[in-house]
Amino acid sequence: MPIPSKTFWIETFGCQMNVHDSERVAGTLSARGYTPVERMEDAGLILFNTCSIRDKAAQKVFSRLSQYKALHREGRVFGVLGCVAQQEGEALFRRAPHVSLVAGSASYPRLPELLARLEAGEHRVTGLDPASEEAFETELTRRDHPFRAWLTIIEGCDKHCAYCIVPYTRGGERSRASAAILREARMLADTGYTEIQLLGQNVNSYRDPSPAGLSFAELLAAVAETPGLKRVRYTTSHPRDFSAEIVRVMGDHPTLCDHVHLPSQSGSDEVLRRMRREYTRAEYLEKIALIRGCRRPLAITTDLIVGFPGENERDFEQTMSLIEEVHYSGTFIFQYSPRPHTEAGAWGETEAVPDAVKIERLMALQRRQQEIQAADNQAWVGRPVEVMIEAYQTKLAQWSGRASSNRVVNFSGDGRVEATAPGALPVYRPLRPGEYAWVRILRAGANSLVGEQIAAPPAANA
Ligand code: 5AD
Ligand code: SF4
């Protein structure tokens, strides 16, 4: 059954990489004459871009797929993209027979060809390349966020973390040429974006495939120098590949935001070894010391997994003591979920940690982390911070946005009156999402800072 009309709808699950992949897929579709529609029911082609990092995420995809089966009877064409597509492969057609396309992210460079086959009426089209050589370059990328632009610099992952399905679902590392990245950054700045977030599963192992041969730190510096950009963020880092050079470049370029996300996963050497993280707790802490040594203070956030097979009370206490020692400004804590195609997934029930223990450990870590954040955030009271405004919170009657450190800041304010030129009439600049405001912090909670707008940046922070 060919695609009934050149309209599409795409629903995204999972991480920012996935959100941005959907923007690139949408761009590819638009370049082929497809139009996006607001409601799934109106689309000829319905795509789910999926996540399989934990079992729950993968299950959600199957429940969404069965929920909309009826639309297939009306002639709509369904496709499953991303990590669940790669994880399940052709087996997905058996579980969800109304699906016509199954394609993992390593096959996106072949999307035009896969689409052509769907358009010709083929019903079982697959893109399950284990790992392509090339990164996914699009003629066109749709950008859904009005003032923060994501930009992929490296796809896939070459690590072998025992718990992680990503190297299987996304394939090996493919870095994009630095010239293409820098061209895209300039284009984004020219169209008015002031914040860019560089994306990759492990951005630190970026290797420029072109003769320019930039390292990640060099690329970061080059992006930071793009005229018009005010904030550049990057995620995710891997402690093994995170270098002193990155910290130096961050210190030298104020456009690089005051934030490093450095997943530790565990504070126990034994668990780290079994996870195949390729670093010890002491080595991880050396990287933390590098970041703390930056010439301006940087916020550090992390990911932690509780209940990895074999994790005992002593191991868990090590993770607890790690958050005490580092004083993270934010943590994402997950219960271990066994995944297919992973080393630990094949261990079966041996040494599995009971769910009740996982939950207990997760809650204990979260509780302590909240106390740490609440105490540390007090240091911000009385200080000025620059905020990129994201939204107006009608309920709180406050604006909401983020500091360079990625902390959420809520504040009251209604714009400012600014002198333009000597002798000219001053102008009133209202606040708007995407713009920046200076805010003095009045109160601090565990998860946000609250303040009031101030007229101008204080000289010391200008
Ligand atoms: N179970 C639980 N959490 C996981 N993560 C990755 N794989 C798993 C898994 N099998 C977490 C890691 C990673 C984050 C994106 O998701 O903490 O950093
Ligand atoms: Fe989910 Fe990982 Fe795939 Fe992102 S890369 S969509 S987190 S499985």
Coordinates of C-alpha atoms and ligand atoms in Angstrom, one line a residue:
M1 CA 0.0 0.0 0.0
P2 CA 1.7 3.2 -1.1
I3 CA 1.8 6.3 1.2
P4 CA -1.7 7.9 0.7
S5 CA -0.5 11.5 0.8
K6 CA 2.8 13.3 1.1
T7 CA 2.1 14.4 4.7
F8 CA 3.9 13.1 7.8
W9 CA 3.8 13.1 11.6
I10 CA 6.7 12.1 13.8
E11 CA 6.6 11.3 17.5
T12 CA 9.8 11.2 19.4
F13 CA 10.8 9.2 22.5
G14 CA 14.1 9.4 24.4
C15 CA 17.2 11.6 24.5
Q16 CA 18.1 14.9 22.9
M17 CA 20.0 13.0 20.2
N18 CA 16.7 11.4 19.3
V19 CA 14.8 14.7 19.4
H20 CA 17.4 16.2 17.1
D21 CA 17.5 13.1 14.8
S22 CA 13.7 13.6 14.4
E23 CA 14.4 17.2 13.3
R24 CA 16.9 15.8 10.7
V25 CA 14.5 13.2 9.5
A26 CA 11.8 15.8 9.2
G27 CA 14.2 18.0 7.2
T28 CA 14.9 15.0 4.8
L29 CA 11.2 14.4 4.4
S30 CA 10.5 18.1 3.7
A31 CA 13.3 18.1 1.1
R32 CA 11.4 15.3 -0.6
G33 CA 8.2 17.3 -0.8
Y34 CA 6.5 16.0 2.4
T35 CA 4.5 18.4 4.6
P36 CA 4.3 18.0 8.4
V37 CA 0.8 17.9 9.9
E38 CA -0.4 18.8 13.4
R39 CA -2.3 15.6 14.2
M40 CA -1.3 12.0 13.6
E41 CA -4.7 11.3 12.2
D42 CA -4.1 13.6 9.3
A43 CA -0.8 12.1 8.2
G44 CA -0.1 9.7 5.3
L45 CA 3.2 8.6 6.9
I46 CA 3.3 8.1 10.7
L47 CA 6.8 7.7 12.2
F48 CA 7.8 6.8 15.8
N49 CA 11.4 7.6 16.6
T50 CA 12.1 5.3 19.5
C51 CA 14.2 4.8 22.6
S52 CA 15.3 1.5 24.2
I53 CA 17.7 2.6 26.9
R54 CA 15.5 1.0 29.6
D55 CA 12.8 -1.6 29.2
K56 CA 10.1 0.8 30.2
A57 CA 11.0 3.2 27.3
A58 CA 10.8 0.4 24.8
Q59 CA 7.5 -0.9 26.1
K60 CA 6.0 2.5 25.7
V61 CA 6.7 2.4 22.0
F62 CA 4.8 -0.9 21.6
S63 CA 1.8 0.4 23.5
R64 CA 1.7 3.6 21.3
L65 CA 2.0 1.4 18.2
S66 CA -1.0 -0.8 19.1
Q67 CA -3.1 2.2 20.2
Y68 CA -3.1 3.6 16.6
K69 CA -3.4 0.3 14.7
A70 CA -6.8 1.3 13.4
L71 CA -5.2 4.1 11.3
H72 CA -3.4 1.5 9.3
R73 CA -6.7 0.0 8.2
E74 CA -7.5 3.5 6.9
G75 CA -4.4 3.2 4.7
R76 CA -1.8 5.1 6.7
V77 CA 1.8 3.9 6.5
F78 CA 3.7 3.3 9.8
G79 CA 7.4 3.5 10.3
V80 CA 9.5 2.8 13.4
L81 CA 12.8 4.6 13.6
G82 CA 15.7 4.7 16.1
C83 CA 16.8 2.5 18.9
V84 CA 13.8 0.1 19.2
A85 CA 13.8 -0.4 15.5
Q86 CA 17.5 -1.4 15.6
Q87 CA 17.0 -3.5 18.7
E88 CA 14.1 -5.5 17.4
G89 CA 15.1 -5.6 13.7
E90 CA 12.7 -7.6 11.4
A91 CA 11.1 -9.2 14.5
L92 CA 9.3 -5.9 14.9
F93 CA 7.1 -6.7 11.8
R94 CA 5.9 -9.7 13.7
R95 CA 5.1 -7.8 16.9
A96 CA 3.4 -5.0 15.0
P97 CA 2.3 -6.2 11.5
H98 CA 0.9 -2.8 10.6
V99 CA 4.5 -1.3 10.5
S100 CA 6.0 -1.0 7.0
L101 CA 9.4 0.6 7.8
V102 CA 11.9 -0.3 10.5
A103 CA 15.1 1.8 10.4
G104 CA 17.9 2.4 12.9
S105 CA 19.8 5.7 13.1
A106 CA 22.9 4.3 11.3
S107 CA 20.6 3.8 8.2
Y108 CA 19.4 7.4 8.1
P109 CA 21.8 8.4 5.3
R110 CA 19.8 5.9 3.2
L111 CA 16.4 7.4 4.1
P112 CA 15.7 8.8 0.7
E113 CA 16.0 5.3 -0.8
L114 CA 13.9 3.7 1.9
L115 CA 11.2 6.4 1.4
A116 CA 11.2 5.7 -2.3
R117 CA 10.5 2.1 -1.7
L118 CA 7.6 2.9 0.7
E119 CA 6.2 5.3 -1.9
A120 CA 6.3 2.4 -4.5
G121 CA 4.1 0.4 -2.1
E122 CA 6.6 -2.0 -0.5
H123 CA 5.4 -3.1 2.9
R124 CA 8.5 -4.5 4.6
V125 CA 11.2 -2.0 4.2
T126 CA 14.2 -2.2 6.5
G127 CA 17.3 0.0 7.3
L128 CA 19.2 -2.1 9.8
D129 CA 22.8 -1.3 8.8
P130 CA 25.0 -2.3 11.8
A131 CA 27.0 0.9 11.4
S132 CA 27.5 3.1 8.4
E133 CA 30.8 4.7 7.7
E134 CA 29.3 8.1 7.2
A135 CA 27.6 10.5 9.4
F136 CA 24.0 11.6 8.5
E137 CA 24.2 14.8 6.5
T138 CA 20.9 16.5 5.6
E139 CA 20.2 19.1 3.0
L140 CA 17.6 20.5 5.4
T141 CA 17.1 20.1 9.1
R142 CA 13.8 21.3 10.6
R143 CA 14.4 23.0 13.9
D144 CA 11.5 22.8 16.4
H145 CA 12.9 24.7 19.3
P146 CA 12.5 28.4 18.8
F147 CA 15.7 29.5 20.4
R148 CA 17.9 26.6 21.3
A149 CA 19.5 24.6 18.4
W150 CA 20.9 21.1 18.7
L151 CA 23.8 20.2 16.4
T152 CA 25.1 16.7 16.1
I153 CA 28.9 16.4 15.9
I154 CA 29.4 12.7 16.4
E155 CA 27.0 9.7 16.1
G156 CA 27.3 6.2 17.6
C157 CA 29.5 4.9 20.4
D158 CA 32.7 2.8 20.5
K159 CA 32.6 2.0 24.2
H160 CA 31.5 -1.3 25.7
C161 CA 29.6 -0.4 28.9
A162 CA 28.2 -3.7 30.0
Y163 CA 24.7 -2.3 30.7
C164 CA 24.2 -0.2 27.6
I165 CA 22.3 -1.0 24.4
V166 CA 23.4 2.2 22.6
P167 CA 26.6 0.9 20.9
Y168 CA 24.3 -1.8 19.4
T169 CA 21.4 0.5 18.5
R170 CA 23.4 3.4 17.2
G171 CA 26.5 1.6 15.9
G172 CA 30.1 2.7 16.0
E173 CA 31.3 6.3 16.1
R174 CA 31.0 8.5 13.1
S175 CA 32.2 12.1 13.4
R176 CA 31.0 14.8 11.1
A177 CA 33.5 17.0 9.2
S178 CA 34.4 20.1 11.2
A179 CA 33.7 22.4 8.2
A180 CA 30.1 21.1 8.0
I181 CA 29.6 21.6 11.7
L182 CA 31.0 25.1 11.7
R183 CA 29.0 26.0 8.6
E184 CA 25.8 24.8 10.4
A185 CA 26.8 26.8 13.5
R186 CA 27.2 30.0 11.4
M187 CA 24.0 29.4 9.6
L188 CA 22.2 29.0 13.0
A189 CA 23.7 32.1 14.4
D190 CA 22.8 34.0 11.2
T191 CA 19.1 32.9 11.5
G192 CA 19.0 34.3 15.1
Y193 CA 19.9 31.3 17.4
T194 CA 22.1 32.4 20.3
E195 CA 22.3 29.0 22.0
I196 CA 23.7 25.9 20.4
Q197 CA 24.0 22.5 22.0
L198 CA 26.5 20.1 20.5
L199 CA 25.4 16.5 20.6
G200 CA 26.9 13.1 20.6
Q201 CA 26.9 9.9 22.7
N202 CA 30.5 10.6 23.6
V203 CA 31.4 14.1 22.3
N204 CA 34.9 13.9 23.8
S205 CA 36.0 11.2 21.3
Y206 CA 35.1 13.5 18.4
R207 CA 37.8 13.0 15.6
D208 CA 37.5 15.3 12.6
P209 CA 37.5 13.1 9.5
S210 CA 38.6 16.0 7.3
P211 CA 42.3 17.1 6.8
A212 CA 41.7 19.9 9.3
G213 CA 41.8 17.1 11.9
L214 CA 40.3 19.1 14.8
S215 CA 40.1 17.5 18.3
F216 CA 36.9 18.0 20.3
A217 CA 38.5 20.8 22.3
E218 CA 39.6 22.6 19.1
L219 CA 36.1 22.1 17.6
L220 CA 34.6 23.5 20.8
A221 CA 36.8 26.6 20.6
A222 CA 36.0 27.1 16.9
V223 CA 32.2 26.8 17.5
A224 CA 32.5 29.2 20.6
E225 CA 34.0 31.8 18.3
T226 CA 31.0 31.8 15.9
P227 CA 29.9 35.5 15.7
G228 CA 26.4 35.9 17.2
L229 CA 26.4 32.9 19.5
K230 CA 26.0 33.6 23.2
R231 CA 25.9 30.1 24.7
V232 CA 27.4 26.8 23.6
R233 CA 26.7 23.6 25.5
Y234 CA 27.7 20.1 24.8
T235 CA 26.6 16.6 25.9
T236 CA 27.5 13.8 26.7
S237 CA 31.0 13.5 28.0
H238 CA 32.8 10.3 29.0
P239 CA 35.2 10.5 32.0
R240 CA 37.8 8.4 30.2
D241 CA 38.0 10.8 27.3
F242 CA 37.4 14.1 29.1
S243 CA 40.7 16.1 29.0
A244 CA 42.4 19.0 30.6
E245 CA 42.4 20.7 27.2
I246 CA 38.6 20.9 27.2
V247 CA 38.7 22.7 30.6
R248 CA 41.3 25.1 29.3
V249 CA 39.2 25.9 26.3
M250 CA 36.1 26.4 28.5
G251 CA 38.1 28.8 30.7
D252 CA 39.2 30.8 27.6
H253 CA 35.8 31.1 26.0
P254 CA 33.0 32.7 28.0
T255 CA 30.4 31.6 25.4
L256 CA 31.0 28.0 26.5
C257 CA 28.5 27.5 29.3
D258 CA 29.5 27.0 32.9
H259 CA 28.4 23.3 33.0
V260 CA 29.8 19.8 32.4
H261 CA 27.7 16.7 32.4
L262 CA 30.1 13.9 33.4
P263 CA 28.3 10.6 34.0
S264 CA 29.9 8.6 36.8
Q265 CA 27.4 5.7 36.9
S266 CA 28.8 4.4 40.2
G267 CA 31.2 5.4 43.0
S268 CA 32.4 1.8 43.5
D269 CA 35.6 0.6 41.8
E270 CA 34.2 -3.0 41.7
V271 CA 31.0 -1.9 40.0
L272 CA 32.8 0.4 37.6
R273 CA 35.1 -2.5 36.6
R274 CA 32.1 -4.8 36.0
M275 CA 30.4 -2.1 34.1
R276 CA 33.5 -1.8 31.9
R277 CA 33.5 2.0 32.4
E278 CA 37.3 2.1 31.9
Y279 CA 38.1 4.3 34.9
T280 CA 38.3 4.0 38.6
R281 CA 36.7 6.2 41.2
A282 CA 40.1 7.9 41.7
E283 CA 40.5 8.6 38.0
Y284 CA 37.0 10.0 37.8
L285 CA 37.8 12.3 40.7
E286 CA 40.9 13.5 38.9
K287 CA 38.6 14.7 36.1
I288 CA 36.4 16.4 38.6
A289 CA 39.5 18.2 40.1
L290 CA 40.4 19.4 36.5
I291 CA 36.9 20.9 36.2
R292 CA 37.0 22.4 39.6
G293 CA 40.4 24.0 38.6
C294 CA 38.8 25.9 35.7
R295 CA 39.3 29.7 35.9
R296 CA 35.6 30.2 36.4
P297 CA 33.3 27.9 38.5
L298 CA 31.6 25.2 36.5
A299 CA 28.5 23.3 37.5
I300 CA 28.8 19.5 37.3
T301 CA 26.0 17.1 36.8
T302 CA 26.0 13.3 36.4
D303 CA 24.1 10.1 35.6
L304 CA 24.0 7.2 38.2
I305 CA 22.7 3.7 37.9
V306 CA 21.6 1.8 41.1
G307 CA 21.2 -1.9 41.3
F308 CA 23.7 -3.0 38.7
P309 CA 24.1 -6.8 39.1
G310 CA 26.3 -7.6 42.1
E311 CA 26.0 -4.1 43.6
N312 CA 26.1 -4.7 47.4
E313 CA 25.6 -2.3 50.3
R314 CA 29.3 -1.4 50.4
D315 CA 29.3 -0.6 46.7
F316 CA 26.2 1.5 47.2
E317 CA 27.8 3.4 50.1
Q318 CA 30.6 4.3 47.7
T319 CA 28.1 5.9 45.3
M320 CA 26.6 7.8 48.3
S321 CA 30.0 9.0 49.3
L322 CA 30.8 10.0 45.7
I323 CA 27.8 12.5 45.6
E324 CA 29.0 13.8 49.0
E325 CA 32.5 14.3 47.7
V326 CA 31.6 15.9 44.3
H327 CA 28.7 18.0 45.3
Y328 CA 26.9 17.7 41.9
S329 CA 24.6 20.5 41.0
G330 CA 22.2 17.9 39.5
T331 CA 22.0 14.1 39.1
F332 CA 19.9 11.7 37.0
I333 CA 19.5 8.5 38.8
F334 CA 18.3 5.3 37.1
Q335 CA 17.4 1.8 38.3
Y336 CA 19.4 -0.8 36.3
S337 CA 17.3 -2.3 33.6
P338 CA 18.7 -5.4 31.8
R339 CA 18.9 -4.9 28.0
P340 CA 19.1 -7.3 25.1
H341 CA 22.4 -7.3 23.1
T342 CA 24.4 -6.2 26.1
E343 CA 27.0 -8.1 28.2
A344 CA 25.2 -7.6 31.5
G345 CA 21.8 -8.5 29.9
A346 CA 23.1 -12.0 29.3
W347 CA 24.0 -12.5 32.9
G348 CA 20.4 -13.5 33.7
E349 CA 19.3 -13.4 37.3
T350 CA 22.7 -14.1 38.7
E351 CA 23.5 -11.4 41.3
A352 CA 20.4 -9.4 40.2
V353 CA 19.5 -6.8 42.8
P354 CA 15.8 -7.1 43.9
D355 CA 13.6 -4.2 42.6
A356 CA 12.7 -3.2 46.1
V357 CA 16.4 -2.6 46.9
K358 CA 16.9 -0.7 43.7
I359 CA 14.0 1.6 44.6
E360 CA 15.3 2.1 48.1
R361 CA 18.8 3.0 46.9
L362 CA 17.4 5.3 44.3
M363 CA 15.3 7.2 46.8
A364 CA 18.1 7.4 49.4
L365 CA 20.5 8.9 46.8
Q366 CA 17.8 11.3 45.6
R367 CA 17.0 12.5 49.1
R368 CA 20.7 13.2 49.9
Q369 CA 21.3 14.9 46.6
Q370 CA 18.3 17.2 47.2
E371 CA 19.8 18.2 50.6
I372 CA 23.2 18.8 49.0
Q373 CA 21.6 21.0 46.2
A374 CA 19.4 22.9 48.6
A375 CA 22.4 23.8 50.7
D376 CA 24.8 24.6 47.8
N377 CA 22.2 26.7 46.0
Q378 CA 22.1 29.1 49.0
A379 CA 25.5 30.4 47.9
W380 CA 23.7 32.0 44.9
V381 CA 21.5 34.2 47.1
G382 CA 22.3 37.9 46.5
R383 CA 24.3 37.2 43.4
P384 CA 23.5 38.4 39.8
V385 CA 23.0 35.8 37.1
E386 CA 22.3 36.1 33.4
V387 CA 19.2 34.1 32.4
M388 CA 18.1 32.9 29.0
I389 CA 14.3 33.2 29.2
E390 CA 12.3 30.1 28.2
A391 CA 8.7 30.8 29.3
Y392 CA 6.3 32.8 31.3
Q393 CA 4.8 30.8 34.2
T394 CA 1.3 32.2 34.5
K395 CA 0.6 30.3 37.7
L396 CA 3.7 31.8 39.4
A397 CA 3.4 35.1 37.6
Q398 CA 7.1 34.7 36.9
W399 CA 9.5 34.3 34.0
S400 CA 11.5 31.1 33.9
G401 CA 14.8 30.3 32.2
R402 CA 18.2 29.0 32.7
A403 CA 21.5 30.3 33.9
S404 CA 24.7 29.4 32.0
S405 CA 25.2 26.7 34.6
N406 CA 21.9 25.2 33.4
R407 CA 20.2 26.0 36.8
V408 CA 16.6 26.9 36.5
V409 CA 15.9 30.5 37.5
N410 CA 12.4 31.9 38.1
F411 CA 12.1 35.6 38.3
S412 CA 9.8 38.6 38.3
G413 CA 10.4 41.4 35.9
D414 CA 8.7 43.2 33.1
G415 CA 11.5 44.3 30.7
R416 CA 13.7 47.3 30.8
V417 CA 14.0 50.8 29.5
E418 CA 17.3 51.2 27.6
A419 CA 19.1 54.3 26.2
T420 CA 19.9 53.8 22.6
A421 CA 22.1 56.6 21.4
P422 CA 23.0 59.9 23.1
G423 CA 20.2 62.3 22.7
A424 CA 17.8 59.7 21.3
L425 CA 14.6 58.7 23.2
P426 CA 15.1 55.6 25.4
V427 CA 13.3 52.5 24.3
Y428 CA 11.3 49.9 26.3
R429 CA 12.4 46.3 25.7
P430 CA 9.8 43.8 26.9
L431 CA 10.9 40.4 28.1
R432 CA 10.4 37.5 25.6
P433 CA 11.4 33.9 25.5
G434 CA 14.8 33.5 23.9
E435 CA 16.1 36.8 25.2
Y436 CA 18.4 37.3 28.1
A437 CA 17.9 39.1 31.4
W438 CA 20.0 39.9 34.4
V439 CA 18.5 38.6 37.7
R440 CA 19.5 39.1 41.3
I441 CA 18.9 35.9 43.3
L442 CA 16.7 36.3 46.3
R443 CA 15.9 32.7 47.3
A444 CA 17.2 29.3 46.5
G445 CA 15.6 25.9 46.6
A446 CA 17.0 22.5 45.7
N447 CA 15.8 22.6 42.1
S448 CA 15.6 26.3 41.2
L449 CA 16.7 29.8 42.1
V450 CA 14.2 32.6 42.5
G451 CA 15.0 36.3 41.9
E452 CA 14.1 39.6 40.4
Q453 CA 15.2 41.3 37.2
I454 CA 17.9 43.9 37.5
A455 CA 18.6 46.7 35.0
A456 CA 22.0 45.9 33.8
P457 CA 24.8 43.4 34.3
P458 CA 27.0 44.4 37.2
A459 CA 30.5 45.5 35.9
A460 CA 32.3 42.5 37.4
N461 CA 30.1 40.0 35.5
A462 CA 29.8 42.0 32.3
Ligands
5AD1 N1 19.7 0.6 32.8 C1 19.5 1.8 33.5 N2 20.1 2.9 33.1 C2 20.8 2.9 32.0 N3 21.5 3.9 31.4 C3 22.0 3.4 30.3 N4 21.7 2.1 30.2 C4 21.0 1.8 31.2 C5 20.4 0.6 31.7 N5 20.5 -0.6 31.0 C6 21.6 5.3 31.9 C7 23.0 5.7 32.1 C8 23.3 6.7 31.0 C9 21.9 7.3 30.8 C10 21.7 8.0 29.5 O1 21.0 6.2 31.0 O2 23.1 6.3 33.3 O3 24.3 7.6 31.3
SF4_2 FE1 17.4 6.1 24.1 FE2 20.0 5.8 24.1 FE3 18.8 5.6 21.8 FE4 18.9 8.0 23.0 S1 20.6 6.7 22.2 S2 17.2 7.2 22.1 S3 18.8 7.4 25.2 S4 18.5 4.3 23.6

